[in-house]
XYZ file of C-alpha atoms in Angstrom:
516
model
C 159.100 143.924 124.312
C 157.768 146.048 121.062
C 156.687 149.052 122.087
C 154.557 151.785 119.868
C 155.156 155.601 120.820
C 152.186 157.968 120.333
C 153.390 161.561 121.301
C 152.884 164.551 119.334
C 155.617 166.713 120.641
C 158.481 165.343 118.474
C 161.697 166.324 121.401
C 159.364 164.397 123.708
C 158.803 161.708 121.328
C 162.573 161.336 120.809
C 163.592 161.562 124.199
C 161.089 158.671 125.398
C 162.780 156.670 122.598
C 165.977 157.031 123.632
C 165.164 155.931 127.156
C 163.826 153.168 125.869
C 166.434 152.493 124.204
C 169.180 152.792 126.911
C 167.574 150.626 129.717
C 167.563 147.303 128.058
C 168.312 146.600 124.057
C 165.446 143.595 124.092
C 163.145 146.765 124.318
C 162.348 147.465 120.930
C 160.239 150.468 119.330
C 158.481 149.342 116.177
C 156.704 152.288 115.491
C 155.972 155.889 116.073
C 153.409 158.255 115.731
C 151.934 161.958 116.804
C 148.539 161.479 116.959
C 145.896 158.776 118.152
C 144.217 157.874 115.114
C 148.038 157.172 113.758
C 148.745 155.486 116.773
C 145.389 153.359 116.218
C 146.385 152.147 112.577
C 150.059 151.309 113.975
C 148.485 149.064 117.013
C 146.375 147.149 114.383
C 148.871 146.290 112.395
C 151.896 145.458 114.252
C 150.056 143.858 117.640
C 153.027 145.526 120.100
C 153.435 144.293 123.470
C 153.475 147.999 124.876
C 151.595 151.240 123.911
C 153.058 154.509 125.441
C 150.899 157.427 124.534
C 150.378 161.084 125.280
C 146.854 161.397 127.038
C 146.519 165.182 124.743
C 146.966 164.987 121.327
C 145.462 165.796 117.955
C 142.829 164.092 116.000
C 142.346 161.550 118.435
C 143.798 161.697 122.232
C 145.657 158.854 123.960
C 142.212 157.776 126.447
C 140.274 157.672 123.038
C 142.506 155.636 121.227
C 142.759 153.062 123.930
C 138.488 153.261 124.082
C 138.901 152.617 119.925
C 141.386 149.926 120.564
C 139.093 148.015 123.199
C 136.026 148.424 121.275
C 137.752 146.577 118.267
C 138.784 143.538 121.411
C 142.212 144.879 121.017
C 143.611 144.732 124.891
C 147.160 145.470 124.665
C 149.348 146.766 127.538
C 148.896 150.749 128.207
C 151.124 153.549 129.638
C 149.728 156.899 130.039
C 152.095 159.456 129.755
C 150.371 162.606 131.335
C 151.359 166.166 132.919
C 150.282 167.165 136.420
C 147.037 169.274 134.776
C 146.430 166.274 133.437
C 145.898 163.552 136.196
C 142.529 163.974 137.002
C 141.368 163.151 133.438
C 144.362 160.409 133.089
C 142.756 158.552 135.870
C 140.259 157.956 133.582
C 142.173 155.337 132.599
C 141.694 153.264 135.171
C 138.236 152.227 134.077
C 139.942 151.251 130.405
C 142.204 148.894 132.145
C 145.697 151.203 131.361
C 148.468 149.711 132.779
C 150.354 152.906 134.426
C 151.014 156.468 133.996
C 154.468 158.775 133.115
C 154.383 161.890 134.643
C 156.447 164.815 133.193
C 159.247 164.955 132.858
C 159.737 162.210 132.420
C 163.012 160.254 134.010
C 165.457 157.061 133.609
C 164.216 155.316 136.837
C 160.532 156.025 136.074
C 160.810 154.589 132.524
C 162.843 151.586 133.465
C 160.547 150.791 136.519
C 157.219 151.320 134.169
C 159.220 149.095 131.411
C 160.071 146.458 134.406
C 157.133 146.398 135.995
C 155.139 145.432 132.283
C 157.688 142.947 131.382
C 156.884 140.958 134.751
C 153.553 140.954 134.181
C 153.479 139.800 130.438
C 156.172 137.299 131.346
C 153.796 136.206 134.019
C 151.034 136.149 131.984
C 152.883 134.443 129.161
C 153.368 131.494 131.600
C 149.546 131.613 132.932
C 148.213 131.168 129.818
C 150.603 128.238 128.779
C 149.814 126.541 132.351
C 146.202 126.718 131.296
C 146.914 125.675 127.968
C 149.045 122.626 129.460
C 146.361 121.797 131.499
C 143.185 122.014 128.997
C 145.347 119.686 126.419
C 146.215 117.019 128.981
C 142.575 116.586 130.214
C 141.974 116.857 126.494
C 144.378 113.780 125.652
C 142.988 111.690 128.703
C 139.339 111.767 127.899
C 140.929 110.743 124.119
C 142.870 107.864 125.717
C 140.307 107.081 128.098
C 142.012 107.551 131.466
C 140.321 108.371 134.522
C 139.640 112.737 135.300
C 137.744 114.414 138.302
C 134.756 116.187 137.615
C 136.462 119.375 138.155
C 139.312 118.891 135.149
C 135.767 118.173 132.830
C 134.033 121.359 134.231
C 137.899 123.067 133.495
C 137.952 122.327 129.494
C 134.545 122.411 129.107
C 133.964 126.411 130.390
C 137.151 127.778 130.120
C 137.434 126.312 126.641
C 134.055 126.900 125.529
C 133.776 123.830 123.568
C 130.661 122.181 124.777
C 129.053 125.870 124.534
C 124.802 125.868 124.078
C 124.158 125.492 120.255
C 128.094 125.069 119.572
C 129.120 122.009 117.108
C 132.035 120.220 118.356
C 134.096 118.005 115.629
C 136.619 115.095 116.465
C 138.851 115.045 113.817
C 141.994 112.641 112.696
C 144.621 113.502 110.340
C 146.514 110.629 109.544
C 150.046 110.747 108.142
C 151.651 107.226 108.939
C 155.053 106.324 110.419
C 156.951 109.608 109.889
C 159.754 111.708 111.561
C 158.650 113.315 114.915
C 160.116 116.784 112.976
C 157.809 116.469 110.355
C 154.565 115.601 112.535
C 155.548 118.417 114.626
C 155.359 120.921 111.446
C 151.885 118.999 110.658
C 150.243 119.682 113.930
C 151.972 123.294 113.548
C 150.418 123.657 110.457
C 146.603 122.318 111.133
C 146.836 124.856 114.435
C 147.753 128.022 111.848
C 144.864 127.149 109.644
C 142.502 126.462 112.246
C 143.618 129.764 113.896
C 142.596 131.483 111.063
C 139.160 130.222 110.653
C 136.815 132.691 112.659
C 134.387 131.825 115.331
C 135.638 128.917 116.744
C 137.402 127.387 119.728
C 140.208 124.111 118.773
C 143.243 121.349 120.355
C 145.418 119.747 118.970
C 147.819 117.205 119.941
C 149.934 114.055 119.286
C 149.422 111.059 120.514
C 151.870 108.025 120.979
C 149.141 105.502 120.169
C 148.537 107.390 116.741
C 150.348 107.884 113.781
C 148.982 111.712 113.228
C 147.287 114.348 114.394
C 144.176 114.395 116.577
C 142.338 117.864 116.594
C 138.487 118.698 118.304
C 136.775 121.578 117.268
C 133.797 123.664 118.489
C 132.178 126.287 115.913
C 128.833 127.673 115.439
C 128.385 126.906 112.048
C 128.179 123.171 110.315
C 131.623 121.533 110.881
C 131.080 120.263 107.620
C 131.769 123.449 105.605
C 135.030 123.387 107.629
C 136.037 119.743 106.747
C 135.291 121.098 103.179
C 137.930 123.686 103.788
C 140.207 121.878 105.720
C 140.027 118.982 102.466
C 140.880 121.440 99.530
C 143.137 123.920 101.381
C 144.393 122.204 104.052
C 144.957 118.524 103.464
C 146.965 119.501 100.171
C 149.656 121.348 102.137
C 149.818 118.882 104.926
C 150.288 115.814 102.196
C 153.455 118.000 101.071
C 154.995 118.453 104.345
C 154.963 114.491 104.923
C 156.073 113.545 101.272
C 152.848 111.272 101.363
C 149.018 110.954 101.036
C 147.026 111.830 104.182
C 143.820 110.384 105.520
C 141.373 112.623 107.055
C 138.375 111.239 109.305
C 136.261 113.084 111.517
C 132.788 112.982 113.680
C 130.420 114.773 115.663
C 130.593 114.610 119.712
C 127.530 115.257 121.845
C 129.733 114.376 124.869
C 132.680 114.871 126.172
C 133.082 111.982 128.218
C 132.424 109.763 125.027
C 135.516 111.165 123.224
C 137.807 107.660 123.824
C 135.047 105.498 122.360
C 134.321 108.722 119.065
C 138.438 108.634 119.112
C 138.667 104.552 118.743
C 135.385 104.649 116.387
C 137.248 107.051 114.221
C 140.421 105.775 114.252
C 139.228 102.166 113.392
C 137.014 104.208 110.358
C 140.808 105.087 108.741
C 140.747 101.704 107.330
C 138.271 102.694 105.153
C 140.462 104.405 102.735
C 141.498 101.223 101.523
C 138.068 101.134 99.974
C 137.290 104.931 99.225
C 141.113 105.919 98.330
C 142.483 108.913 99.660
C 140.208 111.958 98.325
C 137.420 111.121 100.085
C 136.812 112.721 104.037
C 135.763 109.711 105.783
C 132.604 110.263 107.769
C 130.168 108.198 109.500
C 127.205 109.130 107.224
C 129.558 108.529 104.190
C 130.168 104.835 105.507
C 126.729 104.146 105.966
C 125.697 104.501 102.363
C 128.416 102.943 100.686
C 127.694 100.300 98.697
C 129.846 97.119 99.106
C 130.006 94.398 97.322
C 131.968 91.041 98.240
C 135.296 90.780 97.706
C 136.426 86.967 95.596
C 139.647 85.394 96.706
C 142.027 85.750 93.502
C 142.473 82.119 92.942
C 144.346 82.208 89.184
C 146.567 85.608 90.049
C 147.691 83.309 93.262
C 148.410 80.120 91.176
C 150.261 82.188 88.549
C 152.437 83.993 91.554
C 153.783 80.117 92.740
C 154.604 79.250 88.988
C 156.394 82.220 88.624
C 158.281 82.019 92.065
C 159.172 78.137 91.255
C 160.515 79.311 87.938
C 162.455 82.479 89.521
C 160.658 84.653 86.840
C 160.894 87.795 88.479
C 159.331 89.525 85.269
C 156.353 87.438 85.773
C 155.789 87.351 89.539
C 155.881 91.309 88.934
C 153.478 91.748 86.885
C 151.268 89.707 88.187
C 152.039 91.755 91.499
C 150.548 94.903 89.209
C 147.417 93.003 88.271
C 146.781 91.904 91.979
C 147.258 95.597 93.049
C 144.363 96.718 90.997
C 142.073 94.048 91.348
C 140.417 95.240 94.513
C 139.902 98.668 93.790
C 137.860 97.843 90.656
C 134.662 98.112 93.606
C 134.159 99.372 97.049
C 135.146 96.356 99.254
C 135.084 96.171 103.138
C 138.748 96.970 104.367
C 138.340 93.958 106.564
C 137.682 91.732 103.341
C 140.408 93.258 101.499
C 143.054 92.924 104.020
C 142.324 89.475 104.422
C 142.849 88.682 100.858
C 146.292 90.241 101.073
C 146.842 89.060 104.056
C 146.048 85.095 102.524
C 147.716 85.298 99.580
C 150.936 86.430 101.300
C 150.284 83.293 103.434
C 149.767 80.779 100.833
C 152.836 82.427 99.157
C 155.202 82.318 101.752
C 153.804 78.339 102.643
C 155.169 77.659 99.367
C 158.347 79.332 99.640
C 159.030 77.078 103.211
C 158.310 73.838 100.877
C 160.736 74.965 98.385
C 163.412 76.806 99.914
C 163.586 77.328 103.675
C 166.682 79.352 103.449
C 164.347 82.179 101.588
C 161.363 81.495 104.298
C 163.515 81.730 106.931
C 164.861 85.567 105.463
C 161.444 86.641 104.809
C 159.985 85.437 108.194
C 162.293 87.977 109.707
C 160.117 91.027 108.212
C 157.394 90.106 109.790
C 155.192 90.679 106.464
C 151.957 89.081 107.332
C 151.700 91.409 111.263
C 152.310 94.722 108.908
C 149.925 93.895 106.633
C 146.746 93.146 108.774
C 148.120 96.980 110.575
C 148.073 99.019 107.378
C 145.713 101.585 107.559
C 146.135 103.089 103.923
C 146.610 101.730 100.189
C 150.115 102.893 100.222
C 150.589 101.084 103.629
C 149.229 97.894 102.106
C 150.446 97.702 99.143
C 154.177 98.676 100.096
C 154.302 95.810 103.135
C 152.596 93.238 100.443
C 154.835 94.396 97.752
C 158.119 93.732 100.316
C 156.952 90.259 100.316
C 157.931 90.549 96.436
C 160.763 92.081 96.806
C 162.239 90.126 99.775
C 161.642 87.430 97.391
C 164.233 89.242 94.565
C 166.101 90.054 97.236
C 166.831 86.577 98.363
C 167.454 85.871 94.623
C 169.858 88.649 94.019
C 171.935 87.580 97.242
C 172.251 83.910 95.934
C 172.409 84.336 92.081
C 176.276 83.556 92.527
C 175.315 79.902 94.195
C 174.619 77.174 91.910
C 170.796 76.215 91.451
C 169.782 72.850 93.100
C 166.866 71.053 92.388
C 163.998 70.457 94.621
C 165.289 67.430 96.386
C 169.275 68.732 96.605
C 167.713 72.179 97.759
C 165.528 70.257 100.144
C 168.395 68.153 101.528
C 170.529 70.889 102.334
C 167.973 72.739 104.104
C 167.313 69.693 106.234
C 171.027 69.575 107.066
C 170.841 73.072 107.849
C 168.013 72.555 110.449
C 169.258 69.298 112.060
C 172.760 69.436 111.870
C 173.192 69.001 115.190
C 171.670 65.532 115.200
C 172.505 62.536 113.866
C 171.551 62.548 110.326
C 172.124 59.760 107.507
C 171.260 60.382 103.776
C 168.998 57.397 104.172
C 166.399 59.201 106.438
C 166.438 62.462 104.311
C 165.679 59.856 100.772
C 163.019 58.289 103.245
C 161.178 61.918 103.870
C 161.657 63.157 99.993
C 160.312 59.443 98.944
C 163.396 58.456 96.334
C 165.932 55.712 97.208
C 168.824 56.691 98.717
C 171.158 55.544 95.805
C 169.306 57.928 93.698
C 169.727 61.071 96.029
C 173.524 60.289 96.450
C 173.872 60.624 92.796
C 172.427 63.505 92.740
C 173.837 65.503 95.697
C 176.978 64.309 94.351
C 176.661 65.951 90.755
C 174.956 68.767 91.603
C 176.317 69.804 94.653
C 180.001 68.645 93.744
C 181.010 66.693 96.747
C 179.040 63.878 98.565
C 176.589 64.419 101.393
C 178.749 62.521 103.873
C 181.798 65.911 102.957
C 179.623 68.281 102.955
C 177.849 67.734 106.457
C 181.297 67.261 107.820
C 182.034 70.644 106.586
C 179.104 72.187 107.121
C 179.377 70.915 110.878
C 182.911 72.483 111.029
C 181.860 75.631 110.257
C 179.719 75.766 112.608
C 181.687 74.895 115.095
C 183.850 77.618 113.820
C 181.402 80.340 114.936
C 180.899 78.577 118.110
C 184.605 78.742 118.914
C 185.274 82.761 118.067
C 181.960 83.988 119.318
C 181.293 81.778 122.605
C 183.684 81.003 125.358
C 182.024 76.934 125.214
C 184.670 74.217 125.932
C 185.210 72.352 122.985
C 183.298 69.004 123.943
C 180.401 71.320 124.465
C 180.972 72.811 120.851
C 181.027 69.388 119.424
C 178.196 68.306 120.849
C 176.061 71.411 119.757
C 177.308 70.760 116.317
C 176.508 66.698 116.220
C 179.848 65.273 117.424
C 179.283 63.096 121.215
C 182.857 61.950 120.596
C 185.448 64.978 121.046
C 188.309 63.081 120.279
C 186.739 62.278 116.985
C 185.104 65.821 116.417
C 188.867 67.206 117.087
C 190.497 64.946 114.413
C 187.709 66.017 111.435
C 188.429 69.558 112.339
C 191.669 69.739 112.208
C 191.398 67.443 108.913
C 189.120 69.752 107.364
C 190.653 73.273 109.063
C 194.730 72.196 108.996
C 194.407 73.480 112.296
C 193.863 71.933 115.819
C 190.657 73.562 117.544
C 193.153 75.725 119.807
C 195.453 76.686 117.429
C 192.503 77.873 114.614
C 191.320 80.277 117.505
C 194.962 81.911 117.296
C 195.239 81.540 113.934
C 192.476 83.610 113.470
C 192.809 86.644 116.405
C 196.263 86.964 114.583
C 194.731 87.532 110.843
C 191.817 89.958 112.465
C-alpha cells in the first residue's frame, strides 16, 4: 500500500514510519506532513491507498481534512490516530466513513493489525470492482454480438453503469485498425480507455471482439457526442494510427436502445466500407452518408485491355503503371463502396481468366492467394488496393521464379500445361493439335524446337518424375504408382523408369535415402 502520514509531533511522526516500515516492505510511505491542510495537498496529488492522521493538529485537524477530502469526492482509506481525551470527538469519524482508529501509544501489533485489516479490504475491493467490471463488459459484448441476456443482466449495465441515464447521449463507436498483432490492439484499446478516462462527465466500455478487426467502445455523456468524436478525430485517432503503423477508420452512431446495439454494431460496422469512398480523414456517420453525393462508377474498359497486352507481353513496366492509373481512377468521385469493389473485384477476374488461357502454371500459383475472397472483404483503401495490387505482384512473382526457363509460345506453353493436368491419362499429341486447332505435324515441329526434345520424351519424363514423388513420399505399391502416373502395364512402366532413372524402381528408393 502507499500510505501518507499527517502528524505534527515529528518523534511521533517518525516512530509511526518506522512501524510501517518494519511490518511488511510492500508498505510504502510516499509522503509526510504536520498539519492537515499539508496533508490535504499531499492526498490530491499522490492518490495513496492509506491516510494515517493525527485527529489534533494545526491549521487544519485530521476530522477536517478528511471532511475537505470528501467534499472534493476524494474517499480514500482513513486511520485516526487519537489519544484517550480524544475518543469522544474521534468517533466523529464514524459518520465520515474513517476506516479505524490508533490509540496512543501506539504499538507493533496495533499497527500491523490496522495495516492488515486495510489491505484485506482494498484487496477485496480491488476484486469487487473487477467482478463488476467483468460482468458489465460481458453483457456489454453480448447485446453487441447479439446473444441472448435476462432482463436482470440489462437492468445490471444499464443502472450500475449509468449509460442509458435520463437526458444522457450514448455513442456506439468503432475504431478500426485491420489485421494486426493482438499486442498492438491491446495498446489501442489501452490507449482509447486513457483518453476517454480523461474526458469529464461521462460513463464508457471498451472491448475487443473476435468478429472485429478493432476496437468497439459505447459512450454515455451529457453533452453532444459529436464534440467528442471531434476530439477523439484530431487528438486521438492520430496517436492510435501510430501505434498500429497504419491508417485507422473511425465510425460511430447514436443508440436510443440498448437492446438494438447488435443491429447499431452490424449497421456500423458494414458503414466502414465507406472509407473506400470518403478516404480516411473523414468520421463516418450516418448523417454524413446520407448526404453524400454519388455518382456511378464506369467499368475501366481500356485500363483492363491495356493490363492483358501488357501481361501477354511480360511488360512488367507497363502492367505497373497501368496498375497506378487504375488506383486513382476511382477516387477521382465519391463512388458507392459496393460499386467500387466490384470493379476491382472484375477486373481481377477478367485478369486472372486470361492468365488460365495463357499459362495455367501462373493461374494455378495465383489461385492459391485467394485474391478475388480478400478483395470483396477489404474494408479500407489500403486493404483494397494492397490485395488487388498482390494480384500484380503474384504475377512478377511467377515471372521472377521462371525467368531461368525458356519462353514457349502459346501453343508449346499450352501443351505442356495440358500434359501437366492429364498426365495421368492417356494422351497423344494428336488430341492436344485437335484442341489448339493446328495439325499435328505442325505442333511436333514445334514442341520439338522449342522445347528441345519431342513430346513423346518429354511426357515419358515428365511421367517419371512423378512417379518419383509418388515413390519417396507414399508407401503405394508400384503398379498403383504407375497407374496414377498413366502406365496400366507395370512391367512396361518399370522398364521406362529404369531407362530414364538408370535405376530399377526399388533400387532408386535406396539410392536416394542413401544421398539424403
Amino acid at each position: 500500500m502507499e500510505i501518507i502520514v499527517v502528524e505534527d509531533e515529528v518523534k511521533s511522526r517518525e516512530g509511526i514510519i518506522r512501524l510501517i516500515n518494519s511490518i511488511d516492505q510492500t508498505h510504502k510511505v510516499v509522503a509526510e506532513a504536520d498539519n492537515g491542510y499539508d496533508g490535504l495537498k499531499y492526498v490530491e496529488t499522490l492518490k495513496p491507498d492509506l491516510i494515517i492522521c493525527d485527529i489534533r493538529m494545526p491549521k487544519m485537524d485530521g476530522l477536517d481534512m478528511v471532511y475537505q477530502l470528501q467534499k472534493k469526492g476524494i474517499h480514500t482509506k482513513t486511520v485516526i490516530i487519537t489519544g484517550h481525551a480524544e475518543f469522544e470527538y474521534a468517533k466523529k469519524g464514524i459518520y465520515l466513513g474513517v476506516e479505524d482508529y490508533l490509540l496512543k501509544p501506539i504499538t507493533y501489533d496495533d499497527m500491523r493489525k490496522v495495516l492488515d485489516k486495510i489491505k484485506r479490504k482494498l484487496d477485496n475491493e480491488k476484486k469487487e470492482k473487477f467482478r463488476k467490471e467483468y460482468m458489465k463488459k460481458r453483457i456489454f459484448e453480448s447485446l453487441l454480438l447479439g446473444d441472448d441476456i435476462d432482463q436482470i443482466e440489462m437492468q445490471t449495465l444499464s443502472s450500475s453503469s449509468s449509460l442509458m441515464r435520463n437526458k444522457r447521449n450514448v455513442a456506439l463507436s468503432l475504431i478500426y485498425t485491420g489485421d494486426i498483432e493482438i499486442s498492438e490492439s491491446i495498446k489501442i484499446e489501452r490507449s482509447i480507455s486513457k483518453f476517454l478516462k480523461n474526458l469529464k462527465g461521462l460513463q464508457y466500455y471498451t472491448t475487443r471482439l473476435n468478429s472485429f478487426n478493432g476496437i468497439v467502445f459505447i459512450v454515455s455523456c451529457d453533452q453532444d457526442f459529436s464534440q467528442i468524436a471531434d476530439n477523439i478525430k484530431w487528438n486521438l485517432i492520430p496517436h492510435l494510427e501510430s501505434l498500429a503503423e497504419r491508417k485507422v477508420i473511425f465510425a460511430w452512431t447514436k443508440v436510443d436502445d440498448l437492446s438494438k446495439l447488435n443491429y447499431k454494431f452490424e449497421e456500423t460496422k458494414e458503414s466502414l466500407k465507406w472509407s473506400l469512398a470518403l478516404g480516411y480523414n473523414s468520421v463516418i456517420t450516418p448523417s454524413k452518408l446520407a448526404n453524400i453525393k454519388l455518382k456511378k462508377l464506369k467499368y475501366p474498359y481500356e485500363i483492363e485491355k491495356s493490363m492483358l497486352i501488357h501481361i501477354r507481353n511480360n511488360d512488367t513496366t507497363s502492367l505497373n503503371y497501368c496498375l497506378e492509373v487504375f488506383l486513382s481512377y476511382y477516387k477521382s468521385e465519391y463512388y458507392s463502396p459496393d460499386q467500387i469493389i466490384e470493379v476491382f473485384h472484375r477486373l481481377a477476374f477478367a485478369i486472372l481468366n486470361f492468365i488460365k488461357e495463357i499459362d495455367y502454371n501462373m493461374f494455378k500459383y495465383i489461385t492459391k492467394k485467394d485474391i478475388l475472397q480478400s478483395i470483396k472483404t477489404s474494408v479500407t483503401r489500403y486493404e483494397l488496393e494492397e490485395n488487388f495490387s498482390s494480384l500484380i505482384n503474384y504475377i512478377d512473382e511467377f515471372n521472377l521464379k521462371q525467368k531461368n526457363n525458356p519462353v514457349y509460345s502459346l501453343l508449346v506453353r499450352k501443351s505442356i500445361n495440358f500434359i501437366e493436368e492429364n498426365y495421368f491419362n492417356k494422351i497423344q499429341l494428336s488430341d492436344i493439335a485437335d484442341q489448339l486447332n493446328v495439325t499435328q505435324e505442325y505442333l511436333s515441329y514445334l514442341f520439338s524446337k522449342e522445347v528441345g526434345q519431342n513430346f513423346t520424351t518429354f511426357l515419358k519424363e515428365y511421367r517419371v518424375n512423378k512417379a518419383k514423388e509418388l515413390l519417396i513420399e507414399t508407401d503405394l505399391k508400384i503398379y498403383e504408382i504407375a497407374e496414377r502416373v498413366g502406365y496400366s502395364d507395370t512391367k512396361y512402366f518399370c522398364r521406362v523408369f529404369k531407362e530414364v532413372t538408370g535405376f530399377p524402381t526399388g533400387e532408386y528408393i535406396k539410392v536416394y535415402h542413401r544421398r539424403n
